[in-house]
PDB file of C-alpha atoms in Angstrom:
ATOM      1  CA  MET A   1      20.448  45.047  45.773  1.00 87.00           C
ATOM      2  CA  ILE A   2      20.199  48.003  43.349  1.00 90.00           C
ATOM      3  CA  PHE A   3      20.112  45.645  40.382  1.00 93.00           C
ATOM      4  CA  LEU A   4      17.463  43.447  41.967  1.00 93.00           C
ATOM      5  CA  LYS A   5      15.164  46.412  42.641  1.00 94.00           C
ATOM      6  CA  ALA A   6      15.636  47.710  39.085  1.00 93.00           C
ATOM      7  CA  PHE A   7      14.972  44.250  37.650  1.00 94.00           C
ATOM      8  CA  LEU A   8      11.844  43.718  39.733  1.00 94.00           C
ATOM      9  CA  VAL A   9      10.275  47.115  39.008  1.00 93.00           C
ATOM     10  CA  GLY A  10      11.226  47.141  35.326  1.00 92.00           C
ATOM     11  CA  GLY A  11      10.053  43.539  35.019  1.00 93.00           C
ATOM     12  CA  LEU A  12       6.750  44.354  36.703  1.00 94.00           C
ATOM     13  CA  ILE A  13       6.167  47.192  34.233  1.00 93.00           C
ATOM     14  CA  CYS A  14       6.891  44.810  31.353  1.00 93.00           C
ATOM     15  CA  VAL A  15       4.661  42.071  32.795  1.00 95.00           C
ATOM     16  CA  LEU A  16       1.752  44.489  33.192  1.00 93.00           C
ATOM     17  CA  SER A  17       2.263  45.695  29.623  1.00 93.00           C
ATOM     18  CA  GLN A  18       2.328  42.118  28.337  1.00 94.00           C
ATOM     19  CA  ILE A  19      -0.873  41.297  30.229  1.00 95.00           C
ATOM     20  CA  LEU A  20      -2.550  44.323  28.634  1.00 94.00           C
ATOM     21  CA  LEU A  21      -1.336  43.203  25.228  1.00 93.00           C
ATOM     22  CA  GLU A  22      -2.604  39.648  25.583  1.00 93.00           C
ATOM     23  CA  LYS A  23      -5.802  40.075  27.605  1.00 94.00           C
ATOM     24  CA  THR A  24      -7.217  43.185  25.935  1.00 93.00           C
ATOM     25  CA  LYS A  25      -7.617  44.326  22.375  1.00 89.00           C
ATOM     26  CA  MET A  26      -5.136  47.174  22.915  1.00 91.00           C
ATOM     27  CA  LEU A  27      -2.535  47.546  20.208  1.00 91.00           C
ATOM     28  CA  PRO A  28       1.166  47.941  21.125  1.00 90.00           C
ATOM     29  CA  GLY A  29       1.182  51.622  20.161  1.00 90.00           C
ATOM     30  CA  ARG A  30      -1.662  52.373  22.556  1.00 93.00           C
ATOM     31  CA  ILE A  31       0.061  50.537  25.368  1.00 93.00           C
ATOM     32  CA  MET A  32       3.198  52.583  24.728  1.00 93.00           C
ATOM     33  CA  VAL A  33       1.162  55.791  24.887  1.00 93.00           C
ATOM     34  CA  LEU A  34      -0.432  54.549  28.111  1.00 94.00           C
ATOM     35  CA  LEU A  35       3.021  54.003  29.616  1.00 93.00           C
ATOM     36  CA  VAL A  36       4.216  57.485  28.634  1.00 91.00           C
ATOM     37  CA  CYS A  37       1.028  59.052  30.018  1.00 93.00           C
ATOM     38  CA  SER A  38       1.423  57.011  33.202  1.00 93.00           C
ATOM     39  CA  GLY A  39       4.921  58.441  33.617  1.00 92.00           C
ATOM     40  CA  VAL A  40       3.510  61.937  33.196  1.00 92.00           C
ATOM     41  CA  ALA A  41       0.766  61.244  35.753  1.00 95.00           C
ATOM     42  CA  LEU A  42       3.186  59.741  38.274  1.00 93.00           C
ATOM     43  CA  SER A  43       5.441  62.759  37.849  1.00 92.00           C
ATOM     44  CA  PHE A  44       2.527  65.189  38.216  1.00 92.00           C
ATOM     45  CA  PHE A  45       1.382  63.614  41.477  1.00 95.00           C
ATOM     46  CA  GLY A  46       4.932  63.473  42.837  1.00 93.00           C
ATOM     47  CA  LEU A  47       5.112  59.673  42.826  1.00 94.00           C
ATOM     48  CA  PHE A  48       7.775  59.195  40.171  1.00 93.00           C
ATOM     49  CA  GLU A  49      10.712  60.566  42.181  1.00 93.00           C
ATOM     50  CA  PRO A  50      10.225  58.080  45.065  1.00 94.00           C
ATOM     51  CA  LEU A  51       9.841  55.288  42.509  1.00 93.00           C
ATOM     52  CA  LYS A  52      13.017  56.443  40.772  1.00 92.00           C
ATOM     53  CA  GLU A  53      14.897  56.545  44.079  1.00 92.00           C
ATOM     54  CA  PHE A  54      13.758  52.999  44.865  1.00 94.00           C
ATOM     55  CA  ALA A  55      14.095  51.335  41.457  1.00 92.00           C
ATOM     56  CA  GLY A  56      16.678  53.440  39.608  1.00 90.00           C
ATOM     57  CA  ALA A  57      16.896  52.317  35.986  1.00 89.00           C
ATOM     58  CA  GLY A  58      13.942  49.978  36.496  1.00 90.00           C
ATOM     59  CA  ALA A  59      11.732  53.060  36.533  1.00 89.00           C
ATOM     60  CA  THR A  60      13.618  55.437  34.255  1.00 87.00           C
ATOM     61  CA  VAL A  61      14.493  53.199  31.298  1.00 83.00           C
ATOM     62  CA  PRO A  62      10.958  52.062  30.364  1.00 81.00           C
ATOM     63  CA  LEU A  63       8.546  54.490  28.761  1.00 87.00           C
ATOM     64  CA  LEU A  64       7.488  55.723  32.193  1.00 87.00           C
ATOM     65  CA  GLY A  65      10.831  57.509  32.375  1.00 87.00           C
ATOM     66  CA  PHE A  66      10.243  59.191  29.018  1.00 87.00           C
ATOM     67  CA  GLY A  67       6.899  60.512  30.265  1.00 89.00           C
ATOM     68  CA  HIS A  68       8.643  61.851  33.360  1.00 89.00           C
ATOM     69  CA  VAL A  69      11.267  63.611  31.232  1.00 88.00           C
ATOM     70  CA  LEU A  70       8.530  65.250  29.153  1.00 88.00           C
ATOM     71  CA  MET A  71       6.660  66.383  32.269  1.00 89.00           C
ATOM     72  CA  GLU A  72       9.787  67.847  33.849  1.00 89.00           C
ATOM     73  CA  GLY A  73      10.611  69.684  30.616  1.00 89.00           C
ATOM     74  CA  VAL A  74       7.140  71.197  30.422  1.00 89.00           C
ATOM     75  CA  LYS A  75       7.203  72.179  34.091  1.00 89.00           C
ATOM     76  CA  ASP A  76      10.575  73.905  33.740  1.00 89.00           C
ATOM     77  CA  ALA A  77       9.601  75.655  30.498  1.00 90.00           C
ATOM     78  CA  VAL A  78       6.340  76.934  31.991  1.00 90.00           C
ATOM     79  CA  ASP A  79       8.274  78.329  34.952  1.00 91.00           C
ATOM     80  CA  GLU A  80      10.684  80.107  32.585  1.00 90.00           C
ATOM     81  CA  ARG A  81       8.463  81.177  29.679  1.00 88.00           C
ATOM     82  CA  GLY A  82       4.901  80.977  30.913  1.00 90.00           C
ATOM     83  CA  PHE A  83       2.099  79.618  28.723  1.00 89.00           C
ATOM     84  CA  ILE A  84       4.279  79.064  25.653  1.00 87.00           C
ATOM     85  CA  GLY A  85       6.319  76.605  27.751  1.00 86.00           C
ATOM     86  CA  LEU A  86       3.456  74.121  27.419  1.00 86.00           C
ATOM     87  CA  PHE A  87       4.321  73.735  23.755  1.00 86.00           C
ATOM     88  CA  ILE A  88       8.122  73.830  23.792  1.00 85.00           C
ATOM     89  CA  GLY A  89       9.041  72.195  27.106  1.00 86.00           C
ATOM     90  CA  GLY A  90       8.351  68.594  26.133  1.00 83.00           C
ATOM     91  CA  LEU A  91      10.005  68.985  22.756  1.00 82.00           C
ATOM     92  CA  THR A  92      13.134  70.473  24.268  1.00 85.00           C
ATOM     93  CA  ALA A  93      13.386  67.898  27.060  1.00 84.00           C
ATOM     94  CA  GLY A  94      12.746  64.889  24.834  1.00 82.00           C
ATOM     95  CA  ALA A  95      14.771  66.030  21.835  1.00 85.00           C
ATOM     96  CA  LEU A  96      18.077  64.451  22.819  1.00 84.00           C
ATOM     97  CA  GLY A  97      16.666  60.988  23.488  1.00 81.00           C
ATOM     98  CA  THR A  98      14.462  61.028  20.412  1.00 83.00           C
ATOM     99  CA  SER A  99      17.279  62.257  18.192  1.00 87.00           C
ATOM    100  CA  ALA A 100      19.644  59.612  19.537  1.00 87.00           C
ATOM    101  CA  ALA A 101      17.076  56.871  18.904  1.00 85.00           C
ATOM    102  CA  LEU A 102      16.512  58.019  15.337  1.00 87.00           C
ATOM    103  CA  ILE A 103      20.211  58.396  14.517  1.00 92.00           C
ATOM    104  CA  LEU A 104      21.259  55.110  16.112  1.00 91.00           C
ATOM    105  CA  GLY A 105      18.338  53.299  14.478  1.00 88.00           C
ATOM    106  CA  TYR A 106      19.381  54.649  11.094  1.00 89.00           C
ATOM    107  CA  LEU A 107      23.015  53.658  11.652  1.00 92.00           C
ATOM    108  CA  ALA A 108      21.930  50.169  12.696  1.00 91.00           C
ATOM    109  CA  SER A 109      19.877  49.859   9.512  1.00 87.00           C
ATOM    110  CA  LEU A 110      22.961  50.730   7.462  1.00 88.00           C
ATOM    111  CA  VAL A 111      25.061  48.114   9.214  1.00 89.00           C
ATOM    112  CA  PHE A 112      22.552  45.250   9.252  1.00 88.00           C
ATOM    113  CA  LYS A 113      20.775  45.792   5.886  1.00 76.00           C
ATOM    114  CA  PRO A 114      17.131  45.226   6.901  1.00 73.00           C
ATOM    115  CA  LYS A 115      14.832  43.500   4.434  1.00 76.00           C
ATOM    116  CA  ALA A 116      11.156  44.184   3.809  1.00 74.00           C
ATOM    117  CA  ARG A 117       8.676  41.648   5.187  1.00 74.00           C
ATOM    118  CA  ASP A 118       6.480  39.744   2.805  1.00 66.00           C
TER     119      ASP A 118
END
């Protein structure tokens, strides 16, 4: 049942993103930013935790989860360091995932020898 819930919620997020992509003039980068900001908003209003409890990876793996991680990092840093936490909290919380994506992407490019598009 856990897998079904994750599949349905993650799939719904992807379907809504695809509808935005095809029915509006929004570019993929803007839709990605919208998803991250939606994760921040859901976290701010206390709605992300119940969604995460229900859907598990279906909520945390898409970009909504990244927005939640950034929001939690900022909230913790503000509690610890005050105003300056607004600027360092998101960077600290998101650094591991971003670094891993960059490093693994680079390693994949070494293995698979990407070619430039014409």
